[in-house]
Tab-separated table of C-alpha atoms and ligand atoms in Angstrom:
chain	number	residue	atom	x	y	z
H	1	UNK	CA	-18.065	6.465	-4.051
H	2	UNK	CA	-19.741	4.595	-1.406
H	3	UNK	CA	-17.517	2.616	0.797
H	4	UNK	CA	-18.562	0.197	3.571
H	5	UNK	CA	-15.884	0.704	6.125
H	6	UNK	CA	-17.269	-1.830	8.521
H	7	UNK	CA	-16.988	-4.352	5.619
H	8	UNK	CA	-13.338	-3.295	4.546
H	9	UNK	CA	-12.105	-3.584	8.218
H	10	UNK	CA	-13.677	-6.843	8.673
H	11	UNK	CA	-10.800	-8.282	6.429
H	12	UNK	CA	-8.122	-7.164	8.808
H	13	UNK	CA	-6.670	-8.751	11.969
H	14	UNK	CA	-8.632	-6.507	14.411
H	15	UNK	CA	-10.359	-7.935	17.468
H	16	UNK	CA	-13.731	-6.367	18.933
H	17	UNK	CA	-16.681	-4.679	17.642
H	18	UNK	CA	-16.891	-2.029	14.741
H	19	UNK	CA	-18.088	1.339	16.350
H	20	UNK	CA	-17.488	4.089	13.733
H	21	UNK	CA	-15.262	5.194	10.775
H	22	UNK	CA	-14.781	9.013	10.100
H	23	UNK	CA	-12.772	10.665	7.361
H	24	UNK	CA	-9.627	11.948	8.568
H	25	UNK	CA	-6.743	14.294	7.561
H	26	UNK	CA	-6.241	16.886	4.715
H	27	UNK	CA	-4.065	14.550	2.304
H	28	UNK	CA	-4.193	15.169	-1.406
H	29	UNK	CA	-3.740	11.597	-2.640
H	30	UNK	CA	-5.229	8.923	-0.517
H	31	UNK	CA	-8.444	8.491	1.359
H	32	UNK	CA	-8.038	8.011	5.007
H	33	UNK	CA	-10.521	7.197	7.874
H	34	UNK	CA	-10.087	6.754	11.766
H	35	UNK	CA	-11.614	3.675	12.597
H	36	UNK	CA	-12.866	2.979	16.276
H	37	UNK	CA	-13.430	-0.580	17.816
H	38	UNK	CA	-14.673	-1.578	21.087
H	39	UNK	CA	-12.482	-4.150	22.603
H	40	UNK	CA	-13.792	-5.581	25.651
H	41	UNK	CA	-15.097	-2.041	26.764
H	42	UNK	CA	-11.952	-0.092	25.628
H	43	UNK	CA	-12.249	1.920	22.465
H	44	UNK	CA	-9.431	1.754	20.262
H	45	UNK	CA	-8.498	3.650	17.205
H	46	UNK	CA	-6.983	2.393	13.654
H	47	UNK	CA	-6.295	4.163	10.642
H	48	UNK	CA	-7.595	2.821	7.358
H	49	UNK	CA	-6.727	3.990	3.999
H	50	UNK	CA	-7.539	3.418	0.393
H	51	UNK	CA	-4.473	3.888	-1.568
H	52	UNK	CA	-4.698	5.890	-4.869
H	53	UNK	CA	-3.675	3.326	-7.320
H	54	UNK	CA	-3.797	5.597	-10.133
H	55	UNK	CA	-0.857	7.608	-8.418
H	56	UNK	CA	0.837	4.394	-7.076
H	57	UNK	CA	0.566	1.955	-9.866
H	58	UNK	CA	2.404	-0.851	-7.666
H	59	UNK	CA	0.643	-0.823	-4.492
H	60	UNK	CA	2.122	-4.296	-3.339
H	61	UNK	CA	5.712	-3.064	-3.979
H	62	UNK	CA	4.798	-0.180	-2.022
H	63	UNK	CA	3.720	-2.035	0.795
H	64	UNK	CA	6.669	-4.091	0.722
H	65	UNK	CA	8.850	-0.915	1.200
H	66	UNK	CA	6.342	0.014	3.891
H	67	UNK	CA	6.860	-3.090	5.867
H	68	UNK	CA	10.664	-3.032	5.654
H	69	UNK	CA	10.949	0.522	6.550
H	70	UNK	CA	8.429	0.208	9.549
H	71	UNK	CA	10.287	-2.918	10.755
H	72	UNK	CA	13.660	-1.269	10.491
H	73	UNK	CA	12.572	1.722	12.471
H	74	UNK	CA	10.820	-0.600	14.887
H	75	UNK	CA	14.064	-2.352	15.733
H	76	UNK	CA	15.790	1.043	16.120
H	77	UNK	CA	13.125	2.153	18.509
H	78	UNK	CA	13.668	-1.226	20.677
H	79	UNK	CA	17.233	-0.799	20.747
H	80	UNK	CA	16.703	2.963	22.125
H	81	UNK	CA	14.361	1.783	24.706
H	82	UNK	CA	17.276	-0.158	26.320
H	83	UNK	CA	18.904	2.920	27.322
H	84	UNK	CA	15.876	5.218	27.171
H	85	UNK	CA	12.787	3.234	28.393
H	86	UNK	CA	10.491	6.415	28.401
H	87	UNK	CA	11.270	7.542	24.804
H	88	UNK	CA	7.926	8.368	23.050
H	89	UNK	CA	9.309	7.875	19.482
H	90	UNK	CA	7.126	5.517	17.415
H	91	UNK	CA	6.694	4.124	14.165
H	92	UNK	CA	3.761	3.324	12.098
H	93	UNK	CA	2.621	-0.360	12.501
H	94	UNK	CA	0.876	-2.117	9.688
H	95	UNK	CA	-2.192	-4.392	10.846
H	96	UNK	CA	-2.207	-7.446	8.342
H	97	UNK	CA	-5.142	-8.515	6.693
H	98	UNK	CA	-6.524	-12.084	7.685
H	99	UNK	CA	-4.728	-13.486	4.572
H	100	UNK	CA	-1.424	-12.394	6.315
H	101	UNK	CA	-0.703	-9.767	3.474
H	102	UNK	CA	-0.525	-6.081	4.685
H	103	UNK	CA	-3.363	-5.110	2.588
H	104	UNK	CA	-6.845	-6.078	1.033
H	105	UNK	CA	-8.378	-5.429	-2.225
H	106	UNK	CA	-12.098	-5.362	-2.984
H	107	UNK	CA	-13.803	-6.743	-6.008
H	108	UNK	CA	-13.756	-3.564	-7.601
H	109	UNK	CA	-9.994	-3.240	-7.237
H	110	UNK	CA	-9.774	-0.829	-4.300
H	111	UNK	CA	-6.603	-1.236	-2.228
H	112	UNK	CA	-6.873	-0.913	1.426
H	113	UNK	CA	-4.411	-0.857	4.156
H	114	UNK	CA	-4.786	-0.391	8.053
H	115	UNK	CA	-2.344	0.537	10.822
H	116	UNK	CA	-2.475	1.370	14.510
H	117	UNK	CA	-3.536	4.744	15.312
H	118	UNK	CA	-0.895	6.603	17.074
H	119	UNK	CA	-2.399	8.285	20.202
H	120	UNK	CA	-1.698	11.344	22.176
H	121	UNK	CA	-0.106	13.001	19.066
H	122	UNK	CA	-1.205	15.118	15.985
H	123	UNK	CA	-0.283	16.680	12.681
H	124	UNK	CA	-0.442	20.337	11.967
H	125	UNK	CA	-1.064	21.927	8.562
H	126	UNK	CA	0.678	25.157	9.799
H	127	UNK	CA	3.324	25.153	12.323
H	128	UNK	CA	2.894	27.270	15.131
H	129	UNK	CA	6.359	27.905	16.627
H	130	UNK	CA	9.844	27.567	15.806
H	131	UNK	CA	10.175	24.820	18.486
H	132	UNK	CA	7.699	22.878	16.654
H	133	UNK	CA	9.711	23.450	13.314
H	134	UNK	CA	12.810	21.967	15.032
H	135	UNK	CA	11.144	18.984	16.421
H	136	UNK	CA	9.451	18.193	13.098
H	137	UNK	CA	12.612	18.472	10.967
H	138	UNK	CA	14.631	16.567	13.782
H	139	UNK	CA	12.020	13.708	13.287
H	140	UNK	CA	12.646	13.643	9.368
H	141	UNK	CA	16.485	13.958	9.762
H	142	UNK	CA	16.637	11.013	12.188
H	143	UNK	CA	14.104	9.130	9.795
H	144	UNK	CA	16.909	9.467	7.241
H	145	UNK	CA	19.662	8.601	9.443
H	146	UNK	CA	17.709	5.502	10.696
H	147	UNK	CA	17.335	4.291	7.153
H	148	UNK	CA	20.910	4.915	6.146
H	149	UNK	CA	21.903	1.394	6.823
H	150	UNK	CA	18.884	-0.267	5.365
H	151	UNK	CA	19.803	-3.382	3.374
H	152	UNK	CA	19.260	-3.353	-0.302
H	153	UNK	CA	17.238	-0.783	-2.515
H	154	UNK	CA	13.741	0.113	-1.988
H	155	UNK	CA	11.106	0.051	-4.926
H	156	UNK	CA	10.796	3.170	-6.688
H	157	UNK	CA	6.927	3.790	-6.011
H	158	UNK	CA	6.825	6.790	-8.295
H	159	UNK	CA	9.751	6.983	-10.691
H	160	UNK	CA	11.147	10.245	-11.391
H	161	UNK	CA	9.219	11.591	-8.431
H	162	UNK	CA	11.575	14.433	-7.694
H	163	UNK	CA	13.110	14.745	-11.163
H	164	UNK	CA	12.647	18.455	-11.455
H	165	UNK	CA	13.475	18.780	-15.124
H	166	UNK	CA	11.052	15.790	-15.749
H	167	UNK	CA	8.403	17.782	-13.956
H	168	UNK	CA	9.118	20.917	-15.985
H	169	UNK	CA	8.996	18.859	-19.220
H	170	UNK	CA	5.607	17.489	-18.215
H	171	UNK	CA	4.238	21.100	-17.695
H	172	UNK	CA	5.529	21.979	-21.049
H	173	UNK	CA	3.664	19.128	-22.554
H	174	UNK	CA	0.556	20.180	-20.790
H	175	UNK	CA	0.967	23.604	-22.202
H	176	UNK	CA	1.081	22.132	-25.822
H	177	UNK	CA	-1.926	19.855	-25.196
H	178	UNK	CA	-3.879	22.414	-23.118
H	179	UNK	CA	-6.489	19.805	-22.838
H	180	UNK	CA	-8.636	21.796	-20.417
H	181	UNK	CA	-8.422	25.234	-22.524
H	182	UNK	CA	-6.740	26.933	-19.606
H	183	UNK	CA	-3.747	28.105	-20.991
H	184	UNK	CA	-4.638	31.710	-21.630
H	185	UNK	CA	-5.158	32.336	-17.851
H	186	UNK	CA	-1.906	31.150	-16.728
H	187	UNK	CA	0.634	33.507	-18.591
H	188	UNK	CA	2.427	35.125	-15.676
H	189	UNK	CA	2.896	31.803	-13.760
H	190	UNK	CA	4.286	30.279	-16.912
H	191	UNK	CA	6.710	33.223	-17.247
H	192	UNK	CA	7.738	33.085	-13.741
H	193	UNK	CA	8.566	29.405	-13.962
H	194	UNK	CA	10.316	29.412	-17.427
H	195	UNK	CA	12.441	32.261	-16.179
H	196	UNK	CA	13.888	29.815	-13.754
H	197	UNK	CA	14.315	26.899	-16.125
H	198	UNK	CA	18.216	26.561	-15.559
H	199	UNK	CA	17.933	26.036	-11.967
H	200	UNK	CA	15.376	22.950	-12.287
H	201	UNK	CA	18.184	20.677	-13.120
H	202	UNK	CA	20.850	21.709	-10.712
H	203	UNK	CA	20.502	18.950	-8.243
H	204	UNK	CA	19.875	16.231	-10.632
H	205	UNK	CA	23.008	17.319	-12.612
H	206	UNK	CA	25.121	17.147	-9.583
H	207	UNK	CA	23.814	13.843	-9.082
H	208	UNK	CA	24.701	12.538	-12.553
H	209	UNK	CA	28.277	13.971	-12.034
H	210	UNK	CA	28.632	12.045	-8.874
H	211	UNK	CA	28.785	15.052	-6.577
H	212	UNK	CA	25.482	14.111	-4.727
H	213	UNK	CA	24.488	10.648	-3.332
H	214	UNK	CA	21.371	8.865	-3.614
H	215	UNK	CA	20.053	7.800	-0.266
H	216	UNK	CA	16.900	6.332	1.193
H	217	UNK	CA	14.551	9.242	1.653
H	218	UNK	CA	10.960	10.186	2.376
H	219	UNK	CA	10.122	12.188	-0.370
H	220	UNK	CA	6.935	13.784	1.006
H	221	UNK	CA	8.024	15.648	4.052
H	222	UNK	CA	5.297	18.040	4.267
H	223	UNK	CA	5.313	19.062	7.823
H	224	UNK	CA	1.784	17.333	8.245
H	225	UNK	CA	3.546	14.134	7.639
H	226	UNK	CA	5.074	13.935	11.115
H	227	UNK	CA	3.065	13.505	14.115
H	228	UNK	CA	4.025	15.865	17.114
H	229	UNK	CA	3.598	14.269	20.573
H	230	UNK	CA	1.027	15.997	22.641
H	231	UNK	CA	2.820	15.608	25.840
H	232	UNK	CA	6.414	16.393	25.071
H	233	UNK	CA	6.047	18.204	21.879
H	234	UNK	CA	8.643	16.100	19.990
H	235	UNK	CA	8.096	14.736	16.574
H	236	UNK	CA	7.487	11.293	17.552
H	237	UNK	CA	6.338	9.553	14.263
H	238	UNK	CA	7.012	10.002	10.783
H	239	UNK	CA	4.040	9.152	8.576
H	240	UNK	CA	2.842	8.779	5.016
H	241	UNK	CA	5.459	6.382	3.989
H	242	UNK	CA	4.334	5.971	0.395
H	243	UNK	CA	7.272	7.559	-1.404
H	244	UNK	CA	10.054	6.488	1.028
H	245	UNK	CA	12.262	5.421	-1.727
H	246	UNK	CA	16.035	6.303	-3.393
H	247	UNK	CA	16.332	10.113	-3.522
H	248	UNK	CA	18.245	13.049	-2.711
H	249	UNK	CA	18.058	14.267	0.871
H	250	UNK	CA	17.654	17.887	-0.368
H	251	UNK	CA	14.138	17.171	-1.638
H	252	UNK	CA	13.203	16.103	2.111
H	253	UNK	CA	14.710	19.218	3.606
H	254	UNK	CA	13.383	21.446	0.739
H	255	UNK	CA	9.767	20.494	1.310
H	256	UNK	CA	10.006	21.200	4.998
H	257	UNK	CA	10.977	24.827	3.984
H	258	UNK	CA	8.206	24.708	1.647
H	259	UNK	CA	5.504	23.642	3.977
H	260	UNK	CA	7.067	24.858	7.422
H	261	UNK	CA	8.099	28.399	6.908
H	262	UNK	CA	4.890	30.302	5.667
H	263	UNK	CA	2.230	31.348	7.794
H	264	UNK	CA	-0.174	30.836	4.997
H	265	UNK	CA	-2.020	27.782	3.936
H	266	UNK	CA	-0.873	25.865	0.765
H	267	UNK	CA	-3.871	27.335	-1.006
H	268	UNK	CA	-3.824	30.747	0.492
H	269	UNK	CA	-5.339	33.273	-2.104
H	270	UNK	CA	-4.178	36.423	-0.222
H	271	UNK	CA	-0.634	36.266	-1.574
H	272	UNK	CA	0.541	39.046	0.852
H	273	UNK	CA	0.325	36.486	3.490
H	274	UNK	CA	2.763	34.206	1.847
H	275	UNK	CA	6.276	34.592	3.250
H	276	UNK	CA	9.385	32.686	4.091
H	277	UNK	CA	9.766	33.291	7.916
H	278	UNK	CA	13.396	33.258	8.751
H	279	UNK	CA	13.190	32.066	12.264
H	280	UNK	CA	11.258	29.101	11.045
H	281	UNK	CA	13.804	28.352	8.366
H	282	UNK	CA	16.675	28.594	11.104
H	283	UNK	CA	14.795	25.920	13.389
H	284	UNK	CA	14.154	23.533	10.392
H	285	UNK	CA	17.697	23.765	9.357
H	286	UNK	CA	19.041	23.228	12.995
H	287	UNK	CA	16.547	20.621	13.519
H	288	UNK	CA	17.139	18.639	10.308
H	289	UNK	CA	21.002	18.759	10.866
H	290	UNK	CA	20.383	17.518	14.402
H	291	UNK	CA	19.145	14.333	12.787
H	292	UNK	CA	20.916	14.386	9.422
H	293	UNK	CA	24.069	16.153	10.044
H	294	UNK	CA	25.802	12.955	10.947
H	295	UNK	CA	25.826	11.460	7.537
H	296	UNK	CA	25.810	14.745	5.102
H	297	UNK	CA	28.804	15.757	3.392
H	298	UNK	CA	29.749	19.435	2.938
H	299	UNK	CA	28.537	19.526	-0.522
H	300	UNK	CA	25.236	18.129	0.431
H	301	UNK	CA	25.001	20.348	3.254
H	302	UNK	CA	25.779	23.640	1.007
H	303	UNK	CA	22.682	22.738	-1.101
H	304	UNK	CA	20.136	22.771	1.476
H	305	UNK	CA	19.068	26.372	1.239
H	306	UNK	CA	18.784	26.076	-2.436
H	307	UNK	CA	16.650	22.877	-1.958
H	308	UNK	CA	14.090	25.029	-0.373
H	309	UNK	CA	13.463	27.054	-3.517
H	310	UNK	CA	13.910	24.256	-5.802
H	311	UNK	CA	11.058	22.037	-4.330
H	312	UNK	CA	8.808	25.030	-3.910
H	313	UNK	CA	9.436	25.492	-7.534
H	314	UNK	CA	8.775	22.013	-8.500
H	315	UNK	CA	5.478	21.797	-6.612
H	316	UNK	CA	4.364	24.796	-8.217
H	317	UNK	CA	5.038	23.393	-11.420
H	318	UNK	CA	3.067	20.289	-10.475
H	319	UNK	CA	0.028	22.192	-9.271
H	320	UNK	CA	-0.042	24.188	-12.529
H	321	UNK	CA	0.412	21.020	-14.563
H	322	UNK	CA	-2.457	19.536	-12.903
H	323	UNK	CA	-4.468	22.729	-13.379
H	324	UNK	CA	-3.795	22.647	-17.257
H	325	UNK	CA	-4.528	18.949	-17.360
H	326	UNK	CA	-8.018	19.467	-15.661
H	327	UNK	CA	-7.177	18.710	-11.984
H	328	UNK	CA	-6.681	15.034	-12.486
H	329	UNK	CA	-3.983	14.445	-9.927
H	330	UNK	CA	-4.464	16.242	-6.772
H	331	UNK	CA	-7.844	16.269	-4.933
H	332	UNK	CA	-9.465	19.821	-5.303
H	333	UNK	CA	-12.120	21.449	-3.318
H	334	UNK	CA	-12.941	24.379	-5.512
H	335	UNK	CA	-12.610	25.623	-9.308
H	336	UNK	CA	-9.011	27.099	-9.691
H	337	UNK	CA	-7.843	25.313	-6.511
H	338	UNK	CA	-4.692	24.094	-8.290
H	339	UNK	CA	-3.937	27.325	-9.766
H	340	UNK	CA	-4.232	28.948	-6.353
H	341	UNK	CA	-1.909	26.372	-4.863
H	342	UNK	CA	0.543	27.200	-7.766
H	343	UNK	CA	0.449	30.871	-7.152
H	344	UNK	CA	1.138	30.329	-3.420
H	345	UNK	CA	4.167	28.090	-4.264
H	346	UNK	CA	5.412	30.783	-6.737
H	347	UNK	CA	4.891	33.584	-4.044
H	348	UNK	CA	6.922	31.558	-1.594
H	349	UNK	CA	9.852	31.180	-4.115
H	350	UNK	CA	9.991	34.760	-4.397
H	351	UNK	CA	10.000	35.399	-0.871
H	352	UNK	CA	12.821	32.752	-0.638
H	353	UNK	CA	14.798	34.362	-3.297
H	354	UNK	CA	14.703	37.849	-1.417
H	355	UNK	CA	16.316	36.228	1.446
H	356	UNK	CA	18.486	33.727	-0.159
H	357	UNK	CA	21.805	35.185	0.602
H	358	UNK	CA	21.118	35.142	4.411
H	359	UNK	CA	19.614	31.723	4.123
H	360	UNK	CA	23.054	30.452	2.631
H	361	UNK	CA	25.117	32.336	5.085
H	362	UNK	CA	23.282	30.694	7.843
H	363	UNK	CA	23.638	27.220	6.472
H	364	UNK	CA	27.495	27.737	5.798
H	365	UNK	CA	27.715	28.913	9.485
H	366	UNK	CA	26.409	25.702	10.821
V	401	LIG	P1	-2.061	11.275	2.949
V	401	LIG	O1	-1.199	10.545	1.958
V	401	LIG	O2	-3.469	11.379	2.206
V	401	LIG	O3	-1.476	12.573	3.161
V	401	LIG	P2	-1.523	10.302	5.554
V	401	LIG	O4	-0.792	8.972	5.489
V	401	LIG	O5	-0.607	11.472	5.419
V	401	LIG	O6	-2.440	10.354	3.989
V	401	LIG	O7	-2.464	10.486	6.480
V	401	LIG	C1	-3.634	11.564	6.531
V	401	LIG	C2	-3.607	12.017	7.895
V	401	LIG	O8	-4.057	10.943	8.904
V	401	LIG	C3	-2.285	12.744	8.501
V	401	LIG	O9	-2.085	13.977	8.325
V	401	LIG	C4	-2.561	12.300	10.263
V	401	LIG	O10	-3.209	13.409	10.549
V	401	LIG	C5	-3.611	11.023	10.120
V	401	LIG	N1	-2.916	9.921	10.528
V	401	LIG	C6	-2.214	9.076	9.587
V	401	LIG	N2	-1.794	7.920	10.149
V	401	LIG	C7	-2.036	8.193	11.475
V	401	LIG	C8	-1.652	7.173	12.566
V	401	LIG	N3	-1.180	6.184	12.566
V	401	LIG	N4	-1.980	7.671	13.873
V	401	LIG	C9	-2.497	8.842	13.972
V	401	LIG	N5	-2.933	9.816	12.904
V	401	LIG	C10	-2.468	9.568	11.667
V	402	LIG	C1	0.881	15.323	-2.032
V	402	LIG	O1	-0.142	12.968	-0.118
V	402	LIG	P1	0.166	14.276	0.435
V	402	LIG	O2	-1.086	15.218	0.476
V	402	LIG	O3	0.978	14.136	1.725
V	402	LIG	C2	1.862	14.823	-2.960
V	402	LIG	C3	3.160	15.469	-2.643
V	402	LIG	C4	3.066	16.981	-2.771
V	402	LIG	C5	1.889	17.336	-1.854
V	402	LIG	C6	1.548	18.776	-2.053
V	402	LIG	C7	2.153	11.136	-3.695
V	402	LIG	O4	1.173	14.830	-0.652
V	402	LIG	O5	4.304	15.105	-3.605
V	402	LIG	O6	4.002	17.704	-2.400
V	402	LIG	O7	0.608	16.485	-2.219
V	402	LIG	N1	1.996	13.402	-2.894
V	402	LIG	C8	2.035	12.391	-4.017
V	402	LIG	O8	0.824	19.217	-0.964
V	402	LIG	O9	2.133	13.141	-5.197
V	403	LIG	MG1	-0.031	12.983	4.421
């Protein structure tokens, strides 16, 4: 698809001359560009995104969440600045369209939004040090904490997003349909997942029994969804807010374990490189609790180690489902890409299982 970015950005309240737009980031869902404007001789950057409306069916409601959440956090940061004027904490800031709404749609139905580029910070697909893991997890923990007193319930931008048994049911449906004729090649992966069937409903069941509480959560806490400040090394801004909605905080912590503990890429094909590094787990746990420890109750806290395993299994299930359905959901770059991603997740589940007792002991001791 050929998108004329100069035309797209002309619909947003940005002053100055358009200079260039370049594709940005490594996300699997939306299309992202960094756009440069010349404003009186100074070059300023913005992020423009085309929201994937096959995935996010109600993008206007999504943007309503987005604005509520970012305004709430902006107020927190303003408050914090009174006692700590040099804080480097930031939040995404929407640039409205000329019409005043926080998005613009073209005639073909493409849905665009724009926000201010956060300078002097970057994301890491693979974390390099436990210090970074601590900071990134602290930022996500604080994010949940900041939203704990948000009034009213947010829209569910994707219903049942982290309903693991529903994800398993979708996989079983994809197995039955086998639309892409790929079932014969995934026997070991399927066996691995089905052997863990009972565990898939553990958190959802506890929620139904009233043991776990719904909170306002991020739901996509891949560690490349937090910007790390170049100057201070702090997790300074949580991004990718499309799935911020009611959920269990465990899935947020779990996704940090999934994406922050392995030294291998999410689609690594050499599975011997995939391993849960305990030191990174410890840093994530300590970092997350530094932000979220204030509101988690003992039952919630005791299930954090399990959440790392559960969401890694869940994302493995989703990659396998998409592989069987013919790669219709996640962006792929090569044949078998989703199957490679699935195998990486399952290798990580295995590594977590091998270290699970120690993971639990650590969580109990904090
Ligand atoms: P996706 O849903 O495709 O993952 P993201 O919202 O995470 O999209 O954005 C993709 C990438 O763009 C991020 O990983 C980050 O590197 C970069 N990015 C997004 N928003 C900003 C921003 N406001 N400032 C700087 N970089 C950003
Ligand atoms: C997608 O958008 P991105 O790349 O940050 C996906 C997440 C998965 C992740 C796996 C809306 O996240 O749920 O965990 O890929 N987002 C959506 O890498 O499905
Ligand atoms: Mg992202």
